[in-house]
mmCIF file of C-alpha atoms in Angstrom:
data_model
loop_
_atom_site.group_PDB
_atom_site.id
_atom_site.type_symbol
_atom_site.label_atom_id
_atom_site.label_comp_id
_atom_site.label_asym_id
_atom_site.label_seq_id
_atom_site.Cartn_x
_atom_site.Cartn_y
_atom_site.Cartn_z
ATOM 1 C CA MET A 1 53.869 51.469 -13.840
ATOM 2 C CA SER A 2 53.598 54.192 -12.069
ATOM 3 C CA THR A 3 54.626 54.914 -8.907
ATOM 4 C CA PRO A 4 51.727 54.911 -6.550
ATOM 5 C CA LYS A 5 51.609 51.558 -7.830
ATOM 6 C CA LEU A 6 55.102 50.672 -7.049
ATOM 7 C CA MET A 7 54.376 51.451 -3.412
ATOM 8 C CA PRO A 8 51.980 48.648 -2.244
ATOM 9 C CA LEU A 9 54.499 46.322 -3.935
ATOM 10 C CA ALA A 10 57.511 47.877 -2.288
ATOM 11 C CA VAL A 11 55.093 46.670 1.060
ATOM 12 C CA ALA A 12 53.929 44.082 0.421
ATOM 13 C CA LEU A 13 57.839 41.721 -0.933
ATOM 14 C CA PHE A 14 59.131 43.730 2.241
ATOM 15 C CA ALA A 15 56.556 42.416 4.195
ATOM 16 C CA LEU A 16 57.333 39.211 3.176
ATOM 17 C CA GLY A 17 61.012 39.134 2.936
ATOM 18 C CA VAL A 18 60.949 39.982 7.109
ATOM 19 C CA ALA A 19 57.590 37.317 7.955
ATOM 20 C CA ALA A 20 60.133 34.619 6.293
ATOM 21 C CA ILE A 21 63.158 36.440 8.356
ATOM 22 C CA VAL A 22 61.318 35.956 11.464
ATOM 23 C CA ALA A 23 60.203 32.462 10.323
ATOM 24 C CA LEU A 24 63.817 31.630 10.505
ATOM 25 C CA PHE A 25 64.665 33.099 13.770
ATOM 26 C CA VAL A 26 61.385 31.062 15.176
ATOM 27 C CA ALA A 27 61.913 27.480 13.823
ATOM 28 C CA GLY A 28 65.352 27.562 13.845
ATOM 29 C CA GLU A 29 67.255 27.090 10.183
ATOM 30 C CA PRO A 30 67.138 22.944 10.158
ATOM 31 C CA GLY A 31 63.893 22.453 9.358
ATOM 32 C CA LEU A 32 62.736 25.339 6.705
ATOM 33 C CA PRO A 33 63.116 24.762 2.931
ATOM 34 C CA ALA A 34 65.062 26.398 0.751
ATOM 35 C CA TRP A 35 63.006 28.570 -0.439
ATOM 36 C CA VAL A 36 62.089 30.621 2.752
ATOM 37 C CA PHE A 37 65.752 31.444 3.030
ATOM 38 C CA ALA A 38 65.671 32.418 -0.448
ATOM 39 C CA ALA A 39 62.635 34.546 -0.054
ATOM 40 C CA GLY A 40 64.638 36.045 3.358
ATOM 41 C CA TRP A 41 67.671 37.395 1.406
ATOM 42 C CA LEU A 42 65.846 38.112 -1.920
ATOM 43 C CA LEU A 43 62.424 39.372 -0.874
ATOM 44 C CA ALA A 44 63.268 42.009 1.591
ATOM 45 C CA PRO A 45 66.457 43.925 0.579
ATOM 46 C CA ALA A 46 63.797 43.671 -2.923
ATOM 47 C CA GLY A 47 61.195 45.378 -1.232
ATOM 48 C CA LEU A 48 63.321 48.134 0.026
ATOM 49 C CA ALA A 49 64.737 48.618 -2.917
ATOM 50 C CA LEU A 50 62.376 49.225 -4.975
ATOM 51 C CA GLY A 51 60.258 51.234 -1.930
ATOM 52 C CA VAL A 52 63.073 54.152 -1.981
ATOM 53 C CA LEU A 53 62.628 53.955 -5.347
ATOM 54 C CA SER A 54 59.082 54.890 -5.854
ATOM 55 C CA ALA A 55 59.719 57.251 -3.237
ATOM 56 C CA VAL A 56 62.554 59.010 -4.675
ATOM 57 C CA ARG A 57 59.935 59.379 -7.959
ATOM 58 C CA SER A 58 56.905 60.474 -6.432
ATOM 59 C CA SER A 59 59.166 63.339 -4.947
ATOM 60 C CA ARG A 60 60.563 64.643 -8.106
ATOM 61 C CA PRO A 61 58.371 67.292 -10.050
ATOM 62 C CA ARG A 62 56.755 66.251 -12.520
ATOM 63 C CA ARG A 63 57.838 67.900 -16.395
#
């Protein structure tokens, strides 16, 4: 996968993770299913890491 294709994926993953975290705070803990907790804990950091990786790869000069 090339770098320009990675950044939109990273943004989407991060946005889904942040939306899950916001849902946790808005709805409160007891009423939400387990996948919302998993999405909040996994998608936001994964999207952030993928975004950083994409930015680093795009800033390097081509050989």
